[in-house]
PDB file of C-alpha atoms (C1' of nucleotides) in Angstrom:
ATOM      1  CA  UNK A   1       0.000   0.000   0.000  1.00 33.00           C
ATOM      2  CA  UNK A   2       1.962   3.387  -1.022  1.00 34.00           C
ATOM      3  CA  UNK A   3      -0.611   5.670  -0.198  1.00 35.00           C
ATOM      4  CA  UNK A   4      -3.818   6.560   1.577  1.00 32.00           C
ATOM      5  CA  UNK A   5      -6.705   8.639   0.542  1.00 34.00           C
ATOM      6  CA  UNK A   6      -7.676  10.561   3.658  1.00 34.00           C
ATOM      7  CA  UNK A   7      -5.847  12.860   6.355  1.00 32.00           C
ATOM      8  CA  UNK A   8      -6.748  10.701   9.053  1.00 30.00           C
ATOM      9  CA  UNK A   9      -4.728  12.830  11.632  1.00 28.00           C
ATOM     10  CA  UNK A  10      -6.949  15.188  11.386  1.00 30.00           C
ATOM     11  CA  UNK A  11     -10.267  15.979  10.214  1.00 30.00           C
ATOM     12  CA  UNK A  12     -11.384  12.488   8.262  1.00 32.00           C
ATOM     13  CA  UNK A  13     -14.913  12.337   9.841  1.00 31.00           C
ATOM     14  CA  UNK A  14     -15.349  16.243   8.262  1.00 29.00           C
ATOM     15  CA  UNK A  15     -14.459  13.838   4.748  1.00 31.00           C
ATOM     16  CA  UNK A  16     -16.894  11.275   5.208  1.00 28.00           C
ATOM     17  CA  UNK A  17     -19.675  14.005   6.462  1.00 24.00           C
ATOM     18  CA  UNK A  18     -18.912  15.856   3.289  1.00 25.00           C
ATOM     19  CA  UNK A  19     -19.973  13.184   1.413  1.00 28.00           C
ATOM     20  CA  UNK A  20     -22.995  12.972   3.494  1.00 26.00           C
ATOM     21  CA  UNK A  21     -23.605   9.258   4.256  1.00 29.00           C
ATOM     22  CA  UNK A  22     -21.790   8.274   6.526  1.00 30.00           C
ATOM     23  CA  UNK A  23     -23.930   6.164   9.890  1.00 33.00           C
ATOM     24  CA  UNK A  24     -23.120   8.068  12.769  1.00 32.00           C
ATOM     25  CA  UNK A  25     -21.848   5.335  15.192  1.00 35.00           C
ATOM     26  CA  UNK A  26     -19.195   4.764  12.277  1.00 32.00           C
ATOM     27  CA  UNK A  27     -16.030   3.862  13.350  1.00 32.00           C
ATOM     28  CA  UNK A  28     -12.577   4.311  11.520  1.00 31.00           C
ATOM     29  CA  UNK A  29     -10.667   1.388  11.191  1.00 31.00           C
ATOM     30  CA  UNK A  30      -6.760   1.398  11.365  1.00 32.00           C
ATOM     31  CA  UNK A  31      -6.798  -0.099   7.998  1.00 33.00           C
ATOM     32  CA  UNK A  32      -6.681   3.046   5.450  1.00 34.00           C
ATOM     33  CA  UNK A  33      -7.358   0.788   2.509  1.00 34.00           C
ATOM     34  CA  UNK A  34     -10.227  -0.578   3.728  1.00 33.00           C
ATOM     35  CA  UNK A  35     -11.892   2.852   4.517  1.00 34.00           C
ATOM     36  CA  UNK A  36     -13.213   3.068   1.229  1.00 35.00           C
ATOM     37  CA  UNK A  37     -15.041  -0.183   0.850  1.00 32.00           C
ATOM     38  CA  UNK A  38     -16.192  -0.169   4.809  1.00 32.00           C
ATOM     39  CA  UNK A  39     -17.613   3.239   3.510  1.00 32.00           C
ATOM     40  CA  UNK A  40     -19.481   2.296   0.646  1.00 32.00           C
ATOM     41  CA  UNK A  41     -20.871  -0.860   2.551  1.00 31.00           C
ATOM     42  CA  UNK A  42     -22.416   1.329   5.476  1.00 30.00           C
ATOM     43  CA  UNK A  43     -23.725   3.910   3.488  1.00 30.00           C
ATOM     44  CA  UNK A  44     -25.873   1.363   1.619  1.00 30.00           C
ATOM     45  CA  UNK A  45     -24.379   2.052  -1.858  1.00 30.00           C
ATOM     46  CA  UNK A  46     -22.258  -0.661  -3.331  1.00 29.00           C
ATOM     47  CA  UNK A  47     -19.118   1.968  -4.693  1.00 30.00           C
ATOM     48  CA  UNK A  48     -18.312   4.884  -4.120  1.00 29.00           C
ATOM     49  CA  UNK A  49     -17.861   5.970  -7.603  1.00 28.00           C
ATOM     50  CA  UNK A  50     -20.472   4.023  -8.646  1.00 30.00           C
ATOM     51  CA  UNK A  51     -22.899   5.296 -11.061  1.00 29.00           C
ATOM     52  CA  UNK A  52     -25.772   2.960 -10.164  1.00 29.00           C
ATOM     53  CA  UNK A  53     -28.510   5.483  -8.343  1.00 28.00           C
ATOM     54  CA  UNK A  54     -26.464   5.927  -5.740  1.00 30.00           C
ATOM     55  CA  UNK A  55     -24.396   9.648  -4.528  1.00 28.00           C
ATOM     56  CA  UNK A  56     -20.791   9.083  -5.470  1.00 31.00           C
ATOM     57  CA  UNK A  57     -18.135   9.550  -2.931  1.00 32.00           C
ATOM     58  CA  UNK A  58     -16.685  12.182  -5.521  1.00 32.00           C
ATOM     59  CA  UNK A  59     -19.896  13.615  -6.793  1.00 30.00           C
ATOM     60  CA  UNK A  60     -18.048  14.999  -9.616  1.00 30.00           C
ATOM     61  CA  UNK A  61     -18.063  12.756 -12.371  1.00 30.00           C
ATOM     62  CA  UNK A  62     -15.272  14.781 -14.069  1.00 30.00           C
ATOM     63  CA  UNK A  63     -13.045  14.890 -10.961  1.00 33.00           C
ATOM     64  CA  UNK A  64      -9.420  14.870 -12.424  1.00 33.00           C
ATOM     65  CA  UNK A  65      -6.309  13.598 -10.518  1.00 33.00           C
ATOM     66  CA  UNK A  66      -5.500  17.182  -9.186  1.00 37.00           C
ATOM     67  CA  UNK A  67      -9.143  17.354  -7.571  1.00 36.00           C
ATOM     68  CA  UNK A  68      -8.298  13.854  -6.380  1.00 35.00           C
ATOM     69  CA  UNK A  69      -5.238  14.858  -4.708  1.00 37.00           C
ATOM     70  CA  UNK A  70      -6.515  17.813  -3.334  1.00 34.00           C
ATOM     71  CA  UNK A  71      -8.712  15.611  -1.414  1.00 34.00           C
ATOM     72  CA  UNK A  72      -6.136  13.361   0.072  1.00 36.00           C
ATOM     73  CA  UNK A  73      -3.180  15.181   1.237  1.00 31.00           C
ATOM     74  CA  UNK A  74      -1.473  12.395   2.379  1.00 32.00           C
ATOM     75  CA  UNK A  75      -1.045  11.417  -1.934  1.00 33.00           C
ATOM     76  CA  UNK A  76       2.683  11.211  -2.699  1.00 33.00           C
ATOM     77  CA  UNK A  77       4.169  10.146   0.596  1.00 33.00           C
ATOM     78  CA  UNK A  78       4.643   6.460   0.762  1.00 34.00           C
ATOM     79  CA  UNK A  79       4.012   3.503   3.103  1.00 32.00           C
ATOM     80  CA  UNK A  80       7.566   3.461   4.376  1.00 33.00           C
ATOM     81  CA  UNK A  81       6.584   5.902   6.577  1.00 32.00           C
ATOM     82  CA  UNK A  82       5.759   4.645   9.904  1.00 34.00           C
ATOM     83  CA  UNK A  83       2.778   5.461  11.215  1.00 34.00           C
ATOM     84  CA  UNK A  84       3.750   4.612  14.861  1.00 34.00           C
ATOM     85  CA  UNK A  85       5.944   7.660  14.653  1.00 33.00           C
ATOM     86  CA  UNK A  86       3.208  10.089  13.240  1.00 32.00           C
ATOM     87  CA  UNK A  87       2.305  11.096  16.935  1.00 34.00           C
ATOM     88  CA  UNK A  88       5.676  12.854  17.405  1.00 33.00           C
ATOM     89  CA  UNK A  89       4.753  16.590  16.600  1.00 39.00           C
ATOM     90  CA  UNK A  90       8.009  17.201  14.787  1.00 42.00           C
ATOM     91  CA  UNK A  91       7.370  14.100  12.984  1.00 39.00           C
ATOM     92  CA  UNK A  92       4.230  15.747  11.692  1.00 34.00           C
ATOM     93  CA  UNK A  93       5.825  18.774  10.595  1.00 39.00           C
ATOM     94  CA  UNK A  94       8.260  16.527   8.949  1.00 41.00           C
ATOM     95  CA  UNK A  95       5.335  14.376   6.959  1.00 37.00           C
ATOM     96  CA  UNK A  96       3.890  17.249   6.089  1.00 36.00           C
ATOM     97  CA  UNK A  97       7.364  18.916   4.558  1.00 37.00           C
ATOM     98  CA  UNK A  98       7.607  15.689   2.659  1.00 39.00           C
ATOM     99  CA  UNK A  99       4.138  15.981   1.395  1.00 37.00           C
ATOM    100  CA  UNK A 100       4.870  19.311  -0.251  1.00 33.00           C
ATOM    101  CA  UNK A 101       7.903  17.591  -2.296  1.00 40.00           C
ATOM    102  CA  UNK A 102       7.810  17.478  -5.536  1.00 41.00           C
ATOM    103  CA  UNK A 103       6.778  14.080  -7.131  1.00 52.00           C
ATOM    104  CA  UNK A 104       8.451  12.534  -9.820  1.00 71.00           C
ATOM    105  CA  UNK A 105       6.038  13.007 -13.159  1.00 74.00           C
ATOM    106  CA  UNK A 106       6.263   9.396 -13.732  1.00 78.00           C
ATOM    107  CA  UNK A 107       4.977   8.313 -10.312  1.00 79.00           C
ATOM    108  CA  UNK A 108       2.016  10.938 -11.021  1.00 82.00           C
ATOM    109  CA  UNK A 109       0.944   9.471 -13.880  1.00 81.00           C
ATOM    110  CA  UNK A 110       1.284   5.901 -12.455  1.00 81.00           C
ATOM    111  CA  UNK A 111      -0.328   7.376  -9.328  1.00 84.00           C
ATOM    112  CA  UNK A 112      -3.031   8.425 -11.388  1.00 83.00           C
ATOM    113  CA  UNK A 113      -3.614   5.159 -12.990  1.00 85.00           C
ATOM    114  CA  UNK A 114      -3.992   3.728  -9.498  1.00 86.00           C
ATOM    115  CA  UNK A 115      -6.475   5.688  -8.927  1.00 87.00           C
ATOM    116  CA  UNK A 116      -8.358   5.291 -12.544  1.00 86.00           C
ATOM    117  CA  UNK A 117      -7.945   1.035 -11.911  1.00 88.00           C
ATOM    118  CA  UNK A 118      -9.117   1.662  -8.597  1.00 85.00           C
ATOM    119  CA  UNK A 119     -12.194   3.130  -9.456  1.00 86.00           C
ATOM    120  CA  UNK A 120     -12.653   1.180 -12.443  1.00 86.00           C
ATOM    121  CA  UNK A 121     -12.358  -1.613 -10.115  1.00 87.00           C
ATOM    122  CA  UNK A 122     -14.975  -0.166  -7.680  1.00 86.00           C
ATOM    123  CA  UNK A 123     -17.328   0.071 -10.595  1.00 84.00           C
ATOM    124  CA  UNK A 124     -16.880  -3.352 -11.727  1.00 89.00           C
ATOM    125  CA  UNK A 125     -17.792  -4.943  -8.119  1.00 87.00           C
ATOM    126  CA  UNK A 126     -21.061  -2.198  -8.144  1.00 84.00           C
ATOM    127  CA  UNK A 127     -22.027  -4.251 -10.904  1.00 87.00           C
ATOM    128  CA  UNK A 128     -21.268  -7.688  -9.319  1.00 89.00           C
ATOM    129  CA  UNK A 129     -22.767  -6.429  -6.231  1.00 85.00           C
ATOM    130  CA  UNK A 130     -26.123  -5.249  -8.196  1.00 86.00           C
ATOM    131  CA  UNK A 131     -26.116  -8.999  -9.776  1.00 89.00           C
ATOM    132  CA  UNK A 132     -25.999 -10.070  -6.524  1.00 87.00           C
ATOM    133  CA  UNK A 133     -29.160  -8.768  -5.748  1.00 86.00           C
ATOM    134  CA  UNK A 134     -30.837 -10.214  -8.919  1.00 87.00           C
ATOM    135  CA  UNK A 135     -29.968 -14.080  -8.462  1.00 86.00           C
ATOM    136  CA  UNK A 136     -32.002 -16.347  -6.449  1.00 84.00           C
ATOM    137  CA  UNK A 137     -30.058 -16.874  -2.972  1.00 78.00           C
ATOM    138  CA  UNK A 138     -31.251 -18.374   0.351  1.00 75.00           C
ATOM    139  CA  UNK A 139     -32.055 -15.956   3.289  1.00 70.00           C
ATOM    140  CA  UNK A 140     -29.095 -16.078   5.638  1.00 73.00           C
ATOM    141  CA  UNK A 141     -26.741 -17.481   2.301  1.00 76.00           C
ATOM    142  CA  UNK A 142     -23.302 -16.396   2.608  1.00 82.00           C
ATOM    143  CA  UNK A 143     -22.341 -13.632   0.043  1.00 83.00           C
ATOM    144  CA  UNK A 144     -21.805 -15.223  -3.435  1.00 86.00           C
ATOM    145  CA  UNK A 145     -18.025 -15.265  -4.467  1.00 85.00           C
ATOM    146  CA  UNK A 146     -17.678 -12.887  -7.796  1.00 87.00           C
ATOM    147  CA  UNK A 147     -17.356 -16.133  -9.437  1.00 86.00           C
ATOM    148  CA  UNK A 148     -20.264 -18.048  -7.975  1.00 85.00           C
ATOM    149  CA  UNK A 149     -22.114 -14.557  -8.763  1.00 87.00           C
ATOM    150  CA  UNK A 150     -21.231 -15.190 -12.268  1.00 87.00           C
ATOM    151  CA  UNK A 151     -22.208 -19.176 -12.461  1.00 85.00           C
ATOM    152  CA  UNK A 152     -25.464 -18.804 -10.549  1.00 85.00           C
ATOM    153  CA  UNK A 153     -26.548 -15.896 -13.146  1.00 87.00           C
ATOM    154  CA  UNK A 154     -25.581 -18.019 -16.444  1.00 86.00           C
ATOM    155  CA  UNK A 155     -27.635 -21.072 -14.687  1.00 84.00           C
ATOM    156  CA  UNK A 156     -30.562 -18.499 -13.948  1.00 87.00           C
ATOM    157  CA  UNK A 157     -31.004 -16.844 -17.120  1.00 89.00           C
ATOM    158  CA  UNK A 158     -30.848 -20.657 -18.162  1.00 86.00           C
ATOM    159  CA  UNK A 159     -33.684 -21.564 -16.601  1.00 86.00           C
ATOM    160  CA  UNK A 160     -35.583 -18.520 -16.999  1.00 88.00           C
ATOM    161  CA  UNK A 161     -35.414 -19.104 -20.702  1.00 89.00           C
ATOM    162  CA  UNK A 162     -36.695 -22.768 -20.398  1.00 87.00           C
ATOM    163  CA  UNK A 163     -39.346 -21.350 -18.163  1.00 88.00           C
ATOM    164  CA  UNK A 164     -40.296 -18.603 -21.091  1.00 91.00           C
ATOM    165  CA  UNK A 165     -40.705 -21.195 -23.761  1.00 92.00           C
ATOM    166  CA  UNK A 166     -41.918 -23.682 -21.538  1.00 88.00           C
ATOM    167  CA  UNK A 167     -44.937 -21.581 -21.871  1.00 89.00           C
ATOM    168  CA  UNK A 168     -45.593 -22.813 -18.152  1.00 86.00           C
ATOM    169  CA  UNK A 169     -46.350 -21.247 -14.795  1.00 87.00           C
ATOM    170  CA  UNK A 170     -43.162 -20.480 -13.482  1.00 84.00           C
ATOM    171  CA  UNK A 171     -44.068 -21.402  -9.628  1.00 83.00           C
ATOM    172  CA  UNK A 172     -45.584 -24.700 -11.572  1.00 85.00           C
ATOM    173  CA  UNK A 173     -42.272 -25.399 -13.468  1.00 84.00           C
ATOM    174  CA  UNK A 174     -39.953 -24.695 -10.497  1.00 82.00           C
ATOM    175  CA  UNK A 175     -42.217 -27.402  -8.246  1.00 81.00           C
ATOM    176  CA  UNK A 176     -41.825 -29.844 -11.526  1.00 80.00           C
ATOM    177  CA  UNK A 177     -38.014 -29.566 -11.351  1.00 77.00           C
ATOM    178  CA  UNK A 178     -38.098 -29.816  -7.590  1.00 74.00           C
ATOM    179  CA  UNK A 179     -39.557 -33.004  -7.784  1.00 74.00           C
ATOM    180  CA  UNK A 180     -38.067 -34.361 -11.125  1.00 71.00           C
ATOM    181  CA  UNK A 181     -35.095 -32.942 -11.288  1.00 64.00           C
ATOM    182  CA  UNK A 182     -34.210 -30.143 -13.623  1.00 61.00           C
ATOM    183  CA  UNK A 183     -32.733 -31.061 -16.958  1.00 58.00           C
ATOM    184  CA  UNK A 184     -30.564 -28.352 -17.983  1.00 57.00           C
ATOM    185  CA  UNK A 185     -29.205 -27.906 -21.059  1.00 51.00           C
ATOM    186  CA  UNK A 186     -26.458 -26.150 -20.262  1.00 50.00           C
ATOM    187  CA  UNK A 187     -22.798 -26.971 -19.047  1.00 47.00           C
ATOM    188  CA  UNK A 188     -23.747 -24.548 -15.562  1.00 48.00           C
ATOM    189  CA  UNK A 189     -21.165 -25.541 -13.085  1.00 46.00           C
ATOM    190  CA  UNK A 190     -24.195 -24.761 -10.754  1.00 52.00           C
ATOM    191  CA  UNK A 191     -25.705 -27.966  -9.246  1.00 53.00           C
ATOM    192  CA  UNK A 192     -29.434 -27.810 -10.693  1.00 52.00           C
ATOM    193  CA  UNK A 193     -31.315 -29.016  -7.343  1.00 55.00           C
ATOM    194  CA  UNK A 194     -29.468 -25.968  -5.841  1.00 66.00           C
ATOM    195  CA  UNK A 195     -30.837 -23.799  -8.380  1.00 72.00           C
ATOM    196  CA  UNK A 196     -34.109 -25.123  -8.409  1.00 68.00           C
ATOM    197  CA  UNK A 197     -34.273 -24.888  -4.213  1.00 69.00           C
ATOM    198  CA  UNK A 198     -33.317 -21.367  -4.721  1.00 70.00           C
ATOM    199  CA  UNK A 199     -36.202 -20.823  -6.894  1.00 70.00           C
ATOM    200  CA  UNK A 200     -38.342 -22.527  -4.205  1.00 67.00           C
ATOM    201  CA  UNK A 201     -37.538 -19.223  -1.949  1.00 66.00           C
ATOM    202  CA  UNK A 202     -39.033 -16.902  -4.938  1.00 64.00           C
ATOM    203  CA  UNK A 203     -42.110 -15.350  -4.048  1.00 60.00           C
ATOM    204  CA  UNK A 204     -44.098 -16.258  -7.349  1.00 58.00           C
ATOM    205  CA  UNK A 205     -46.975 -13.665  -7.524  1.00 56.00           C
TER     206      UNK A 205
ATOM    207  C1'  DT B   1      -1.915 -24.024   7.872  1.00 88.80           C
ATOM    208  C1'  DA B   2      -3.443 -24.278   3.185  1.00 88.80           C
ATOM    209  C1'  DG B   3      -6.602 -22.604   0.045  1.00 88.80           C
ATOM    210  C1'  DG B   4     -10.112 -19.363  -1.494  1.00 88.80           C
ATOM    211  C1'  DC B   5     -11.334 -14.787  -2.199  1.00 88.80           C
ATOM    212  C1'  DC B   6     -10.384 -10.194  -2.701  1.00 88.80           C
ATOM    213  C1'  DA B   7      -8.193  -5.389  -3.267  1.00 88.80           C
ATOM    214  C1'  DT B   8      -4.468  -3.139  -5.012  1.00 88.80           C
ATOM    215  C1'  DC B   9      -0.471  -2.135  -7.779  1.00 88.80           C
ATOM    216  C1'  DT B  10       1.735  -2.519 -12.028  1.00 88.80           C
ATOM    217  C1'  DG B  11       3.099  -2.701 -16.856  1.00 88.80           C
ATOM    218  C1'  DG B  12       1.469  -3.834 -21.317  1.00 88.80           C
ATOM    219  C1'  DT B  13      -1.846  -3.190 -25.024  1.00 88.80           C
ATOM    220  C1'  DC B  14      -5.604  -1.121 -27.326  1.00 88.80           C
ATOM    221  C1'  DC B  15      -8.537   2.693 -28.340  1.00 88.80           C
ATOM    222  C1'  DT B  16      -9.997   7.541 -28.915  1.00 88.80           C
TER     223       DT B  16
ATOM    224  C1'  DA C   1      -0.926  11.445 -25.316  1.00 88.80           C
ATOM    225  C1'  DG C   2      -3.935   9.872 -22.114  1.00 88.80           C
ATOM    226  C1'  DG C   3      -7.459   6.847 -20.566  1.00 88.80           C
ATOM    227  C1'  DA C   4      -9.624   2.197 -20.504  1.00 88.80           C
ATOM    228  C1'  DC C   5      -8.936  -2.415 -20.165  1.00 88.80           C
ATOM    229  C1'  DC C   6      -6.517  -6.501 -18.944  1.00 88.80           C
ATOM    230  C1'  DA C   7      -3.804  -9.974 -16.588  1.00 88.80           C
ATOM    231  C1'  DG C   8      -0.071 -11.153 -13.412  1.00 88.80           C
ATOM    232  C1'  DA C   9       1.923 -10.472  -8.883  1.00 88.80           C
ATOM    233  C1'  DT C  10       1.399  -9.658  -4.164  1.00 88.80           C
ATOM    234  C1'  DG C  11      -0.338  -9.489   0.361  1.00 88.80           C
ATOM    235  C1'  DG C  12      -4.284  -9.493   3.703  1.00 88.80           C
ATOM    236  C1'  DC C  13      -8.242 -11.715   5.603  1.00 88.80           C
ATOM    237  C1'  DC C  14     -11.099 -15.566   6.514  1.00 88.80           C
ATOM    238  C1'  DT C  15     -12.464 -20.341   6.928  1.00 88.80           C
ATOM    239  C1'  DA C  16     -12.195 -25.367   6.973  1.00 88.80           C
TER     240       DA C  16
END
DNA sequence: TAGGCCATCTGGTCCT
DNA sequence: AGGACCAGATGGCCTA
């Protein structure tokens, strides 16, 4: 980890509050790369950047790197500092001397595309997370993997389809596979009883 | 403790 | 040229 996104010795809650959305009995963890996703999971929306009816963290869809480092003044200094130390006063004043410096333009640009593939990143598990929310799962289920995400939706649509040209009630169809076992035609990695019990939880109005 | 899952960083490639 | 996309590497966390 090179680099953290917030000034935590000083006024982070005022960044979170900016943004809004953040549960009051929040509590920072010690863990600066985890603040984002902790973040994103409390305040209900599934990234912070994400696009999907939810505020972004940076509201600003056209925020550039500059706006991004104005934001986290902390960018540029790396993980070999020690954050045991940062209590020491002078060792503040020294951080923040080093924080003015100069960066190299190379590690701005890379910085930059940490940021970009971060976000990018964010946006793709927004996505997972709203697929997530579309494929049958059991009440107390642990979370899908992304993968099991993925397999669960291609045996879904699967049997969505059969139910469409089935022509059949779907509750109907679902009980028939329950008790027959479902013949799917595809190569789902998905066991098909699982799917099918799944279905069973569907409320089928 | 090994394996699964995940976030992040990174460099390469492609696209605009 | 810069951004998007991708895949490999790495390290952290969690669970069986």
């Amino acid at each position: 980890m090179e680099d953290i996104f917030f000034d935590f010795d000083q006024d982070a809650a005022s960044d979170f509050t900016f943004w809004g959305q953040m549960d009051p009995n929040f509590q920072f963890q010690s863990q600066p790369d985890s603040i984002l996703l902790d973040c994103a999971t409390l305040t209900g929306q599934l990234s912070p950047w994400s696009s999907f009816g939810c505020q972004s963290v940076f509201p600003d869809a056209g925020l550039t790197f500059s706006d991004l480092d104005s934001q986290s003044p902390q960018l540029g200094f790396s993980a070999e500092v020690d954050s045991s130390s940062v209590d020491e006063p002078h060792e503040i004043s020294k951080l923040r001397q080093r924080r003015l410096a100069p960066h190299h333009p190379y590690k701005v640009q890379r910085h930059a595309a940490n940021i970009r593939e971060r976000k990018r990143m964010l946006s793709i598990n927004s996505a997972f997370e709203e697929l997530r929310c579309h494929v049958p799962t059991f009440p107390y289920e642990k979370r899908l993997s992304k993968i099991d995400t993925l397999r669960l939706a291609i045996a879904y649509i699967a049997l969505l389809r059969e139910i469409l040209t089935s022509g059949c009630d779907p509750k109907t169809y679902v009980d028939e596979c329950m008790k027959n076992g479902y013949k799917n035609q595809t190569n789902a990695i998905w066991n098909t009883s699982d799917l099918t019990a799944r279905l069973s939880w569907i409320k089928w109005d």
